[in-house]
Short mmCIF file of C-alpha atoms and ligand atoms in Angstrom, two decimals:
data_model
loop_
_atom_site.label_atom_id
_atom_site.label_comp_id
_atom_site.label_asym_id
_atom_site.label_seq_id
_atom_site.Cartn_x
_atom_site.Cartn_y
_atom_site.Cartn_z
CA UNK A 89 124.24 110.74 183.14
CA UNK A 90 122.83 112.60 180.28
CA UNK A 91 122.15 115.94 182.81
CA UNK A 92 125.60 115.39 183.79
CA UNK A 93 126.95 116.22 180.88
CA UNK A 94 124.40 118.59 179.43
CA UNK A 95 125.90 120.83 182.49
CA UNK A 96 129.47 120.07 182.24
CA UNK A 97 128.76 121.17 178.12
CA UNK A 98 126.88 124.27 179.22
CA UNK A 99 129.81 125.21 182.21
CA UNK A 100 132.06 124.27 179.47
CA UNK A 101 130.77 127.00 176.63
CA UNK A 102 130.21 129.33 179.88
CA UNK A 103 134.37 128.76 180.32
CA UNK A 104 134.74 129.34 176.83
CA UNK A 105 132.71 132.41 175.89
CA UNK A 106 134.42 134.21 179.18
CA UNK A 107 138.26 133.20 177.79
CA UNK A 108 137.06 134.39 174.08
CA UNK A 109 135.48 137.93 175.75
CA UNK A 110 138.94 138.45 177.42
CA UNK A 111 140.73 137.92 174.50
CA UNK A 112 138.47 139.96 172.11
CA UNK A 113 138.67 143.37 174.53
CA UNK A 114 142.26 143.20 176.35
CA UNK A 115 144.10 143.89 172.70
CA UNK A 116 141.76 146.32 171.42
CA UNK A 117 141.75 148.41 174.72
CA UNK A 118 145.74 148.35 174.96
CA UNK A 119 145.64 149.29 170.68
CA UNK A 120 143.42 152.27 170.80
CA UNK A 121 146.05 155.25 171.07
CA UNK A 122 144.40 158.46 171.75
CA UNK A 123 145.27 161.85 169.61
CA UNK A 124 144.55 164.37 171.55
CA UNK A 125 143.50 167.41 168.90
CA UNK A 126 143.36 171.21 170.15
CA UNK A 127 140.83 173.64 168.72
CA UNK A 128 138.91 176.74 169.01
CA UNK A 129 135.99 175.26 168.28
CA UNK A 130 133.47 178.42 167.25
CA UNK A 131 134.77 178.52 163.81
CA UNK A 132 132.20 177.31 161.31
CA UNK A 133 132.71 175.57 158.95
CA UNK A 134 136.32 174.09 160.36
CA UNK A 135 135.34 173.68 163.73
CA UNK A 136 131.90 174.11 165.75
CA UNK A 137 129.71 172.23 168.03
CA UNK A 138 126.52 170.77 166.29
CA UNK A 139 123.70 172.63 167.92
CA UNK A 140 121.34 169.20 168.23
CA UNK A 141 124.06 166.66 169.16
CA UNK A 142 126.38 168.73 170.81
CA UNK A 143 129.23 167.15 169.17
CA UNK A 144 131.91 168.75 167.56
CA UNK A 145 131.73 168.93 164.01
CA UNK A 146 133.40 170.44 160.39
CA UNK A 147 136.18 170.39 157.70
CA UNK A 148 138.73 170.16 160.23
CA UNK A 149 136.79 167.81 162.61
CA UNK A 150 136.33 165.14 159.30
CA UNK A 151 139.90 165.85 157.82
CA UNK A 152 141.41 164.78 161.71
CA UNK A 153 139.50 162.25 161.97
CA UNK A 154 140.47 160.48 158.92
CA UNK A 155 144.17 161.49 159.49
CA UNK A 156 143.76 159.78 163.06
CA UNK A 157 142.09 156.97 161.14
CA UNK A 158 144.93 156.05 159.17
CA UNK A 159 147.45 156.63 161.93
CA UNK A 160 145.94 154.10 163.88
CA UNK A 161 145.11 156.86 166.23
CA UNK A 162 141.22 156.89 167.83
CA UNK A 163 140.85 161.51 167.85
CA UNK A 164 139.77 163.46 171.15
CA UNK A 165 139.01 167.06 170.52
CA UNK A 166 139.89 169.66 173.39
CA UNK A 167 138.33 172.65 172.87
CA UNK A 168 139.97 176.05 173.89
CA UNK A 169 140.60 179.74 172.93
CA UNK A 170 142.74 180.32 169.67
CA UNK A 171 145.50 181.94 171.61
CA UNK A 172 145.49 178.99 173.98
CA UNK A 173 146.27 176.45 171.66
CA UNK A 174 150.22 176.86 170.99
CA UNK A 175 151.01 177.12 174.73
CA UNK A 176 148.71 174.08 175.08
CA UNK A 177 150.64 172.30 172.18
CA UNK A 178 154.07 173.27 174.08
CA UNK A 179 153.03 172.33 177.33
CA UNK A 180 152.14 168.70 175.73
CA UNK A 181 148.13 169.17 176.83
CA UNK A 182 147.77 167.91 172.96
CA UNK A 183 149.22 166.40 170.55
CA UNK A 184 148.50 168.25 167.63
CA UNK A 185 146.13 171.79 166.80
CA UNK A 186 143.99 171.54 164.14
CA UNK A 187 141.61 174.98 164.27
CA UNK A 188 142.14 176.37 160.59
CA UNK A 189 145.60 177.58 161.79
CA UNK A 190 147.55 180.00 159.41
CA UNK A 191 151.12 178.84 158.28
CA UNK A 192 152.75 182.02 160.08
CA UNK A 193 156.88 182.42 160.11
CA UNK A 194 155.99 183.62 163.79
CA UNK A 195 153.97 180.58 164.72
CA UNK A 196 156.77 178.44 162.63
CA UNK A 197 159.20 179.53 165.26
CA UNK A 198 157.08 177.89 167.88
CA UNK A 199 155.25 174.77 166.33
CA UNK A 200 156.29 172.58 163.54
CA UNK A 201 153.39 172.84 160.52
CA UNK A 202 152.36 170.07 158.27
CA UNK A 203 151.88 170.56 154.68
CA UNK A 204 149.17 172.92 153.86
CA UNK A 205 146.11 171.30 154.11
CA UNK A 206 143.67 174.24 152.95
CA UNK A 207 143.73 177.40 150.74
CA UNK A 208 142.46 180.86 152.66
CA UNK A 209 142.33 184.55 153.22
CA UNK A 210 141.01 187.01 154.89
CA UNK A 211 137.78 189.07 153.84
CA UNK A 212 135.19 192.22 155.59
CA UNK A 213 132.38 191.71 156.43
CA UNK A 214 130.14 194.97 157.00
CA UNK A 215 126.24 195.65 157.73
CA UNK A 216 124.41 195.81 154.58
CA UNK A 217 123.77 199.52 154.93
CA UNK A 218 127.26 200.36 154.42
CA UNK A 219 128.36 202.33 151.88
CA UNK A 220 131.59 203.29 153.21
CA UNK A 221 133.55 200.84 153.63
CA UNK A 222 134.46 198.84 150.15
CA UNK A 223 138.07 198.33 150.76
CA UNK A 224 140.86 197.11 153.59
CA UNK A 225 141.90 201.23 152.89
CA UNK A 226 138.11 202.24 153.63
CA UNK A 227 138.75 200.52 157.46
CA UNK A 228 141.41 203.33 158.46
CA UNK A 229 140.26 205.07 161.59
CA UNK A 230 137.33 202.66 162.00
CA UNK A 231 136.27 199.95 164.48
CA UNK A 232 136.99 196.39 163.32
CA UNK A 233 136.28 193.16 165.57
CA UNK A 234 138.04 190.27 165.46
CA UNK A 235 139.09 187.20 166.93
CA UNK A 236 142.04 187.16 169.75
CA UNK A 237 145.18 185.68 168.22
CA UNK A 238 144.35 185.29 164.95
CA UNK A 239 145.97 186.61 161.36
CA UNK A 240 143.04 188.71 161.20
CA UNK A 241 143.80 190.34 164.46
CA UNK A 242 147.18 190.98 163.07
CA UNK A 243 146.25 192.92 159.86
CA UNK A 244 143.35 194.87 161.69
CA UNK A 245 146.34 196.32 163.75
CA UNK A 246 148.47 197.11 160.90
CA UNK A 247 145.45 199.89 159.22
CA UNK A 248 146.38 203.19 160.16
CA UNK A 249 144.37 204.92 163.84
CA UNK A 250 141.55 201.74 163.21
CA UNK A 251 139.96 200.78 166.77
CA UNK A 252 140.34 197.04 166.79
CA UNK A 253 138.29 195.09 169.50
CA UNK A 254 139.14 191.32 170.37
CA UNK A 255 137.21 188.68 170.68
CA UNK A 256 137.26 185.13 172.15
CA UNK A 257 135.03 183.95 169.27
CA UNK A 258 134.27 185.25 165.78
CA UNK A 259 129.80 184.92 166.92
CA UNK A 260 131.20 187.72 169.48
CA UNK A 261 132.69 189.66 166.68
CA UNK A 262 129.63 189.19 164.67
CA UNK A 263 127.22 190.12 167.17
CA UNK A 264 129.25 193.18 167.91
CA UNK A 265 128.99 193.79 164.49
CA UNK A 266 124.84 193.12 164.23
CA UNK A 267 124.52 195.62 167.71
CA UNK A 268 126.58 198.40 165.85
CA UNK A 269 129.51 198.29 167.98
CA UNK A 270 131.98 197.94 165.33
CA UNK A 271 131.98 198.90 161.63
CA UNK A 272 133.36 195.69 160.28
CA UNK A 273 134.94 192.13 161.42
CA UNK A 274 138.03 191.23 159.48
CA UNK A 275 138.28 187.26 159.40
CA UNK A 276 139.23 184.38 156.95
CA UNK A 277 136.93 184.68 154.06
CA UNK A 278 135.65 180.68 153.78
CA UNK A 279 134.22 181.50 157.49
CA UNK A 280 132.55 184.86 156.47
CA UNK A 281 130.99 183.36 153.44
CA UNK A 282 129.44 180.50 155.73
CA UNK A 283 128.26 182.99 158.32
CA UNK A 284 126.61 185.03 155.66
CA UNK A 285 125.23 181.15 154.15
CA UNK A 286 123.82 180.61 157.17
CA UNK A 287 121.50 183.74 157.49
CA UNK A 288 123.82 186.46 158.56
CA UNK A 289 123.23 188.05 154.97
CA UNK A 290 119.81 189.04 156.23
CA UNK A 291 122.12 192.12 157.38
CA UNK A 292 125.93 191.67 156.58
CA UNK A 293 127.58 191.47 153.48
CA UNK A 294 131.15 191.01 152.26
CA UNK A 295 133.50 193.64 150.83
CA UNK A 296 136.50 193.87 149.48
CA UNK A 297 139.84 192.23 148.03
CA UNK A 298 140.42 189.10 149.54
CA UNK A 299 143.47 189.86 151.30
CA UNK A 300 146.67 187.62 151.26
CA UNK A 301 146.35 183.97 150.21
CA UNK A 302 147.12 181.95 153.36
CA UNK A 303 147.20 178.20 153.53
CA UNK A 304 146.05 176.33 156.96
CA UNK A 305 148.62 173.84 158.65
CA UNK A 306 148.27 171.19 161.42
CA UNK A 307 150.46 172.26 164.49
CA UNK A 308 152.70 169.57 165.49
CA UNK A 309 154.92 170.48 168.94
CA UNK A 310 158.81 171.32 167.75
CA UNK A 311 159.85 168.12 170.03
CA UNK A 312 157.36 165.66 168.21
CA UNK A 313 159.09 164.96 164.73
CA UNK A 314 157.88 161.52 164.75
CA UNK A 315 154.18 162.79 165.25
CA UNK A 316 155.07 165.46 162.32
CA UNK A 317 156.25 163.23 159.95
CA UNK A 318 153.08 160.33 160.61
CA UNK A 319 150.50 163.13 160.57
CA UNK A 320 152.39 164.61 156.87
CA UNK A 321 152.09 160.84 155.82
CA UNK A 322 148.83 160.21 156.38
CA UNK A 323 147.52 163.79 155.06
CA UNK A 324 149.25 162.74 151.66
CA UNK A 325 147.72 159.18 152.11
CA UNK A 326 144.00 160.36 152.66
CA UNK A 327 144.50 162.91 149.69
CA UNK A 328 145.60 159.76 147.61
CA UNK A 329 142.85 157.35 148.36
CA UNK A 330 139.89 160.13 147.87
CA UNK A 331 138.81 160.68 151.16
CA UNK A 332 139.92 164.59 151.36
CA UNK A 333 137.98 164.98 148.59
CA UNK A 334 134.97 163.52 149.55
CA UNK A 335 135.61 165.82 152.92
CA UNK A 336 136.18 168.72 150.77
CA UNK A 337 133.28 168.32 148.98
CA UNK A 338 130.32 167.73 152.16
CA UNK A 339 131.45 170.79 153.43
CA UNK A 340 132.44 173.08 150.29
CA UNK A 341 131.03 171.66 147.83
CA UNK A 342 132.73 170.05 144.42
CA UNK A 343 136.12 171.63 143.90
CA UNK A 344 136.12 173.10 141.08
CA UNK A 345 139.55 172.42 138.83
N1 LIG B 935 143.28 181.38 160.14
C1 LIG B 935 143.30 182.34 161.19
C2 LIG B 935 144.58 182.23 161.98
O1 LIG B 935 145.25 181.27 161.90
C3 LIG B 935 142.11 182.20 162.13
C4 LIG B 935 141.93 180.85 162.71
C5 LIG B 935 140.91 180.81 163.81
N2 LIG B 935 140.55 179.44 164.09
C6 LIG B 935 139.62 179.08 164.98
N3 LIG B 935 139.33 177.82 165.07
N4 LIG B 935 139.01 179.95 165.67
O2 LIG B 935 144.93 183.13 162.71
#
Protein backbone atom coordinates (compact mmCIF):
# COMPACT_ATOMS: atom_id res chain seq x y z
CA UNK A 1 0.00 0.00 0.00
CA UNK A 2 2.61 2.35 1.16
CA UNK A 3 4.89 1.51 -2.32
CA UNK A 4 1.76 2.14 -4.04
CA UNK A 5 1.59 5.38 -3.34
CA UNK A 6 5.23 6.31 -2.91
CA UNK A 7 5.06 5.61 -6.92
CA UNK A 8 1.87 7.16 -7.78
CA UNK A 9 3.62 10.48 -5.64
CA UNK A 10 6.85 10.07 -7.56
CA UNK A 11 4.80 9.54 -11.28
CA UNK A 12 2.81 12.31 -9.91
CA UNK A 13 5.87 15.07 -9.38
CA UNK A 14 7.34 13.30 -12.70
CA UNK A 15 3.71 14.67 -14.37
CA UNK A 16 4.23 17.78 -12.73
CA UNK A 17 7.82 18.87 -13.30
CA UNK A 18 7.20 17.91 -17.26
CA UNK A 19 3.79 20.35 -17.37
CA UNK A 20 5.92 23.16 -15.31
CA UNK A 21 9.13 22.65 -18.01
CA UNK A 22 6.57 23.21 -20.87
CA UNK A 23 5.22 26.07 -19.46
CA UNK A 24 8.53 27.73 -18.34
CA UNK A 25 10.20 27.42 -22.17
CA UNK A 26 7.08 27.64 -24.73
CA UNK A 27 6.54 31.61 -23.69
CA UNK A 28 10.03 32.54 -23.49
CA UNK A 29 10.92 30.88 -26.91
CA UNK A 30 7.76 32.55 -28.71
CA UNK A 31 8.96 36.20 -26.62
CA UNK A 32 12.53 36.35 -27.70
CA UNK A 33 12.30 38.65 -30.94
CA UNK A 34 15.49 38.73 -32.77
CA UNK A 35 17.19 42.24 -34.04
CA UNK A 36 19.07 41.49 -36.59
CA UNK A 37 22.10 44.34 -36.49
CA UNK A 38 24.41 44.94 -39.70
CA UNK A 39 28.06 45.89 -39.33
CA UNK A 40 31.43 46.09 -40.73
CA UNK A 41 32.87 44.66 -38.06
CA UNK A 42 36.91 45.62 -38.42
CA UNK A 43 36.40 48.92 -36.89
CA UNK A 44 37.95 49.13 -33.45
CA UNK A 45 36.77 50.45 -31.05
CA UNK A 46 32.88 50.42 -32.50
CA UNK A 47 32.96 47.18 -33.91
CA UNK A 48 35.63 44.19 -33.99
CA UNK A 49 35.87 40.59 -33.25
CA UNK A 50 37.65 39.80 -29.84
CA UNK A 51 40.79 38.02 -30.89
CA UNK A 52 40.44 35.20 -27.82
CA UNK A 53 36.64 34.68 -27.89
CA UNK A 54 35.92 35.38 -31.26
CA UNK A 55 32.94 37.31 -30.42
CA UNK A 56 32.07 40.49 -31.60
CA UNK A 57 32.77 43.23 -29.43
CA UNK A 58 32.87 47.46 -28.87
CA UNK A 59 31.02 50.82 -28.34
CA UNK A 60 28.60 49.96 -30.86
CA UNK A 61 28.34 46.21 -29.98
CA UNK A 62 27.46 47.40 -25.97
CA UNK A 63 25.32 50.52 -27.02
CA UNK A 64 22.99 47.77 -29.39
CA UNK A 65 22.86 45.59 -27.08
CA UNK A 66 21.40 47.65 -24.43
CA UNK A 67 19.10 49.38 -27.02
CA UNK A 68 17.89 45.70 -27.96
CA UNK A 69 17.69 45.19 -24.20
CA UNK A 70 15.17 47.65 -23.58
CA UNK A 71 13.23 46.95 -26.75
CA UNK A 72 12.58 43.66 -25.66
CA UNK A 73 14.64 42.64 -28.59
CA UNK A 74 17.47 39.58 -27.95
CA UNK A 75 20.62 41.38 -30.84
CA UNK A 76 22.25 39.16 -33.71
CA UNK A 77 25.15 40.83 -35.36
CA UNK A 78 25.73 40.14 -39.23
CA UNK A 79 28.86 41.09 -40.20
CA UNK A 80 29.57 42.54 -43.77
CA UNK A 81 31.50 45.15 -45.85
CA UNK A 82 30.61 48.92 -45.11
CA UNK A 83 29.23 49.42 -48.56
CA UNK A 84 27.11 46.32 -48.10
CA UNK A 85 25.23 47.39 -45.32
CA UNK A 86 22.52 49.94 -46.85
CA UNK A 87 21.59 47.53 -49.69
CA UNK A 88 21.43 44.88 -46.93
CA UNK A 89 19.20 47.26 -44.78
CA UNK A 90 16.92 47.82 -48.06
CA UNK A 91 16.72 44.43 -49.02
CA UNK A 92 15.36 43.69 -45.26
CA UNK A 93 18.61 41.15 -44.56
CA UNK A 94 18.60 43.43 -41.16
CA UNK A 95 16.84 45.32 -39.28
CA UNK A 96 18.92 48.03 -38.37
CA UNK A 97 23.06 49.07 -39.17
CA UNK A 98 24.89 50.01 -36.44
CA UNK A 99 28.85 50.27 -37.77
CA UNK A 100 29.77 53.95 -36.61
CA UNK A 101 27.69 55.17 -39.62
CA UNK A 102 27.99 58.96 -40.55
CA UNK A 103 24.65 61.01 -40.60
CA UNK A 104 25.13 61.76 -44.51
CA UNK A 105 22.18 63.85 -46.55
CA UNK A 106 23.15 61.11 -49.24
CA UNK A 107 22.72 58.14 -46.97
CA UNK A 108 19.48 60.14 -45.46
CA UNK A 109 17.95 59.73 -48.84
CA UNK A 110 18.24 56.00 -48.50
CA UNK A 111 17.91 55.01 -44.71
CA UNK A 112 16.10 56.71 -41.97
CA UNK A 113 18.89 57.78 -39.03
CA UNK A 114 18.25 57.84 -35.38
CA UNK A 115 19.38 60.60 -33.25
CA UNK A 116 23.04 60.97 -33.14
CA UNK A 117 24.37 58.64 -30.93
CA UNK A 118 28.22 59.65 -31.09
CA UNK A 119 30.42 62.74 -31.82
CA UNK A 120 33.31 62.14 -34.74
CA UNK A 121 35.63 63.24 -37.46
CA UNK A 122 37.97 62.38 -39.55
CA UNK A 123 41.88 62.55 -38.88
CA UNK A 124 45.62 61.34 -40.93
CA UNK A 125 47.38 59.15 -39.93
CA UNK A 126 51.05 59.05 -41.47
CA UNK A 127 54.40 56.95 -40.72
CA UNK A 128 56.32 58.59 -38.08
CA UNK A 129 59.07 59.60 -40.46
CA UNK A 130 56.96 62.01 -42.17
CA UNK A 131 57.65 65.32 -42.34
CA UNK A 132 55.58 66.23 -45.18
CA UNK A 133 52.49 65.77 -44.66
CA UNK A 134 50.99 68.03 -41.58
CA UNK A 135 47.80 69.04 -43.15
CA UNK A 136 44.52 67.64 -45.31
CA UNK A 137 46.37 70.44 -48.01
CA UNK A 138 49.83 68.52 -47.53
CA UNK A 139 47.78 65.13 -49.05
CA UNK A 140 47.35 66.81 -52.66
CA UNK A 141 48.92 64.59 -55.26
CA UNK A 142 49.64 61.87 -52.69
CA UNK A 143 48.46 58.30 -52.01
CA UNK A 144 45.84 58.01 -49.26
CA UNK A 145 44.10 54.55 -48.23
CA UNK A 146 40.96 54.23 -47.02
CA UNK A 147 38.05 52.26 -46.37
CA UNK A 148 35.39 51.46 -49.36
CA UNK A 149 32.24 53.48 -48.76
CA UNK A 150 33.05 55.45 -46.12
CA UNK A 151 33.07 59.55 -45.44
CA UNK A 152 36.66 59.20 -45.46
CA UNK A 153 36.67 57.74 -48.89
CA UNK A 154 34.63 60.67 -49.88
CA UNK A 155 36.97 63.54 -48.76
CA UNK A 156 40.18 61.61 -49.94
CA UNK A 157 38.51 62.04 -53.45
CA UNK A 158 37.71 65.58 -53.09
CA UNK A 159 41.99 66.65 -52.59
CA UNK A 160 43.20 67.78 -55.74
CA UNK A 161 45.37 64.73 -58.31
CA UNK A 162 45.65 62.53 -54.64
CA UNK A 163 45.83 58.62 -55.55
CA UNK A 164 43.22 57.18 -53.27
CA UNK A 165 43.25 53.30 -52.81
CA UNK A 166 40.15 51.41 -51.24
CA UNK A 167 39.95 49.13 -48.87
CA UNK A 168 37.53 46.50 -47.49
CA UNK A 169 38.88 47.16 -43.97
CA UNK A 170 40.72 50.05 -42.32
CA UNK A 171 43.83 46.93 -40.92
CA UNK A 172 44.16 46.82 -44.94
CA UNK A 173 44.56 50.50 -45.11
CA UNK A 174 46.89 50.42 -42.25
CA UNK A 175 49.02 47.76 -43.39
CA UNK A 176 49.26 49.45 -46.72
CA UNK A 177 50.26 52.23 -44.87
CA UNK A 178 53.09 50.19 -42.51
CA UNK A 179 54.46 48.43 -46.18
CA UNK A 180 54.82 52.02 -47.72
CA UNK A 181 52.22 51.71 -50.23
CA UNK A 182 50.43 54.76 -49.39
CA UNK A 183 51.49 58.03 -47.72
CA UNK A 184 48.60 58.35 -45.36
CA UNK A 185 45.02 56.68 -44.40
CA UNK A 186 42.32 59.25 -43.92
CA UNK A 187 39.67 57.73 -41.36
CA UNK A 188 37.46 58.83 -38.36
CA UNK A 189 39.78 60.10 -35.77
CA UNK A 190 38.33 58.00 -32.43
CA UNK A 191 39.47 54.82 -34.67
CA UNK A 192 42.98 56.26 -35.54
CA UNK A 193 43.63 57.22 -31.99
CA UNK A 194 42.77 53.50 -30.88
CA UNK A 195 44.91 52.02 -33.63
CA UNK A 196 47.78 54.16 -32.61
CA UNK A 197 46.63 53.02 -28.54
CA UNK A 198 47.01 49.79 -29.47
CA UNK A 199 50.70 49.80 -30.73
CA UNK A 200 50.47 51.23 -34.17
CA UNK A 201 52.36 54.41 -32.73
CA UNK A 202 55.45 52.25 -32.71
CA UNK A 203 55.43 53.77 -36.43
CA UNK A 204 52.31 55.98 -37.26
CA UNK A 205 51.31 59.07 -35.89
CA UNK A 206 48.41 61.49 -36.35
CA UNK A 207 48.42 64.82 -38.18
CA UNK A 208 46.40 67.37 -38.76
CA UNK A 209 42.98 69.36 -38.21
CA UNK A 210 40.40 67.13 -37.34
CA UNK A 211 38.29 67.53 -40.23
CA UNK A 212 34.43 68.10 -40.09
CA UNK A 213 32.55 67.20 -36.91
CA UNK A 214 30.30 64.26 -37.87
CA UNK A 215 27.88 62.56 -35.55
CA UNK A 216 27.18 58.58 -35.98
CA UNK A 217 23.43 57.41 -36.50
CA UNK A 218 21.70 53.97 -36.33
CA UNK A 219 20.29 53.10 -39.88
CA UNK A 220 16.76 52.22 -39.69
CA UNK A 221 15.17 50.99 -43.38
CA UNK A 222 12.83 54.10 -44.84
CA UNK A 223 9.76 51.46 -44.61
CA UNK A 224 10.38 50.64 -40.80
CA UNK A 225 9.05 53.83 -38.91
CA UNK A 226 7.84 51.78 -36.15
CA UNK A 227 11.43 50.20 -35.72
CA UNK A 228 12.77 54.02 -36.02
CA UNK A 229 10.77 55.45 -33.58
CA UNK A 230 11.34 52.20 -30.74
CA UNK A 231 15.08 52.22 -31.46
CA UNK A 232 15.01 56.60 -30.93
CA UNK A 233 13.02 55.66 -27.67
CA UNK A 234 15.09 53.42 -26.22
CA UNK A 235 18.49 55.36 -27.19
CA UNK A 236 16.93 58.35 -25.12
CA UNK A 237 15.85 55.75 -22.41
CA UNK A 238 19.38 54.09 -21.95
CA UNK A 239 20.96 57.70 -21.98
CA UNK A 240 18.41 58.47 -19.09
CA UNK A 241 18.95 55.57 -16.80
CA UNK A 242 23.03 55.75 -17.07
CA UNK A 243 23.79 52.94 -19.02
CA UNK A 244 25.34 54.98 -22.18
CA UNK A 245 27.42 56.38 -19.88
CA UNK A 246 28.73 53.59 -18.25
CA UNK A 247 29.23 52.28 -22.12
CA UNK A 248 30.86 55.45 -22.93
CA UNK A 249 33.08 55.29 -20.32
CA UNK A 250 34.61 51.20 -20.66
CA UNK A 251 35.48 52.06 -23.93
CA UNK A 252 36.53 55.93 -23.91
CA UNK A 253 37.04 56.55 -20.84
CA UNK A 254 35.16 59.30 -18.37
CA UNK A 255 33.59 61.97 -20.53
CA UNK A 256 34.86 64.77 -19.73
CA UNK A 257 32.06 67.83 -19.35
N1 LIG B 1 32.05 56.99 -40.10
C1 LIG B 1 32.50 56.59 -41.39
C2 LIG B 1 31.35 56.54 -42.36
O1 LIG B 1 30.24 56.50 -41.96
C3 LIG B 1 33.22 55.25 -41.37
C4 LIG B 1 32.44 54.14 -40.77
C5 LIG B 1 33.07 52.79 -41.00
N2 LIG B 1 32.47 51.82 -40.13
C6 LIG B 1 32.85 50.55 -40.05
N3 LIG B 1 32.28 49.80 -39.16
N4 LIG B 1 33.77 50.10 -40.80
O2 LIG B 1 31.54 56.52 -43.55
Amino acid sequence: MTKRIGVIAVLLVAVLALGLAGCAQQPSASTAKVLKVGAETTFPPFEFQDEKTKEYTGFDIDLMKAIAKQMGYEMQIQSMGFDALIPALEAGQIDVIASAMTITEERAKKVTFSKPYYKSGLSIVVKSDNNTIKTFKDLEGKRIAVQIGTTGADEAKKIKDAKVREYNSTSEAFLELKAGGVDAVVNDLPVNQYYLAQGGAKDAKAVGEILNAEEYGIAIAKKNKDLADKVNNALEEIKKNGEYDKIHEKWFGKKMQ
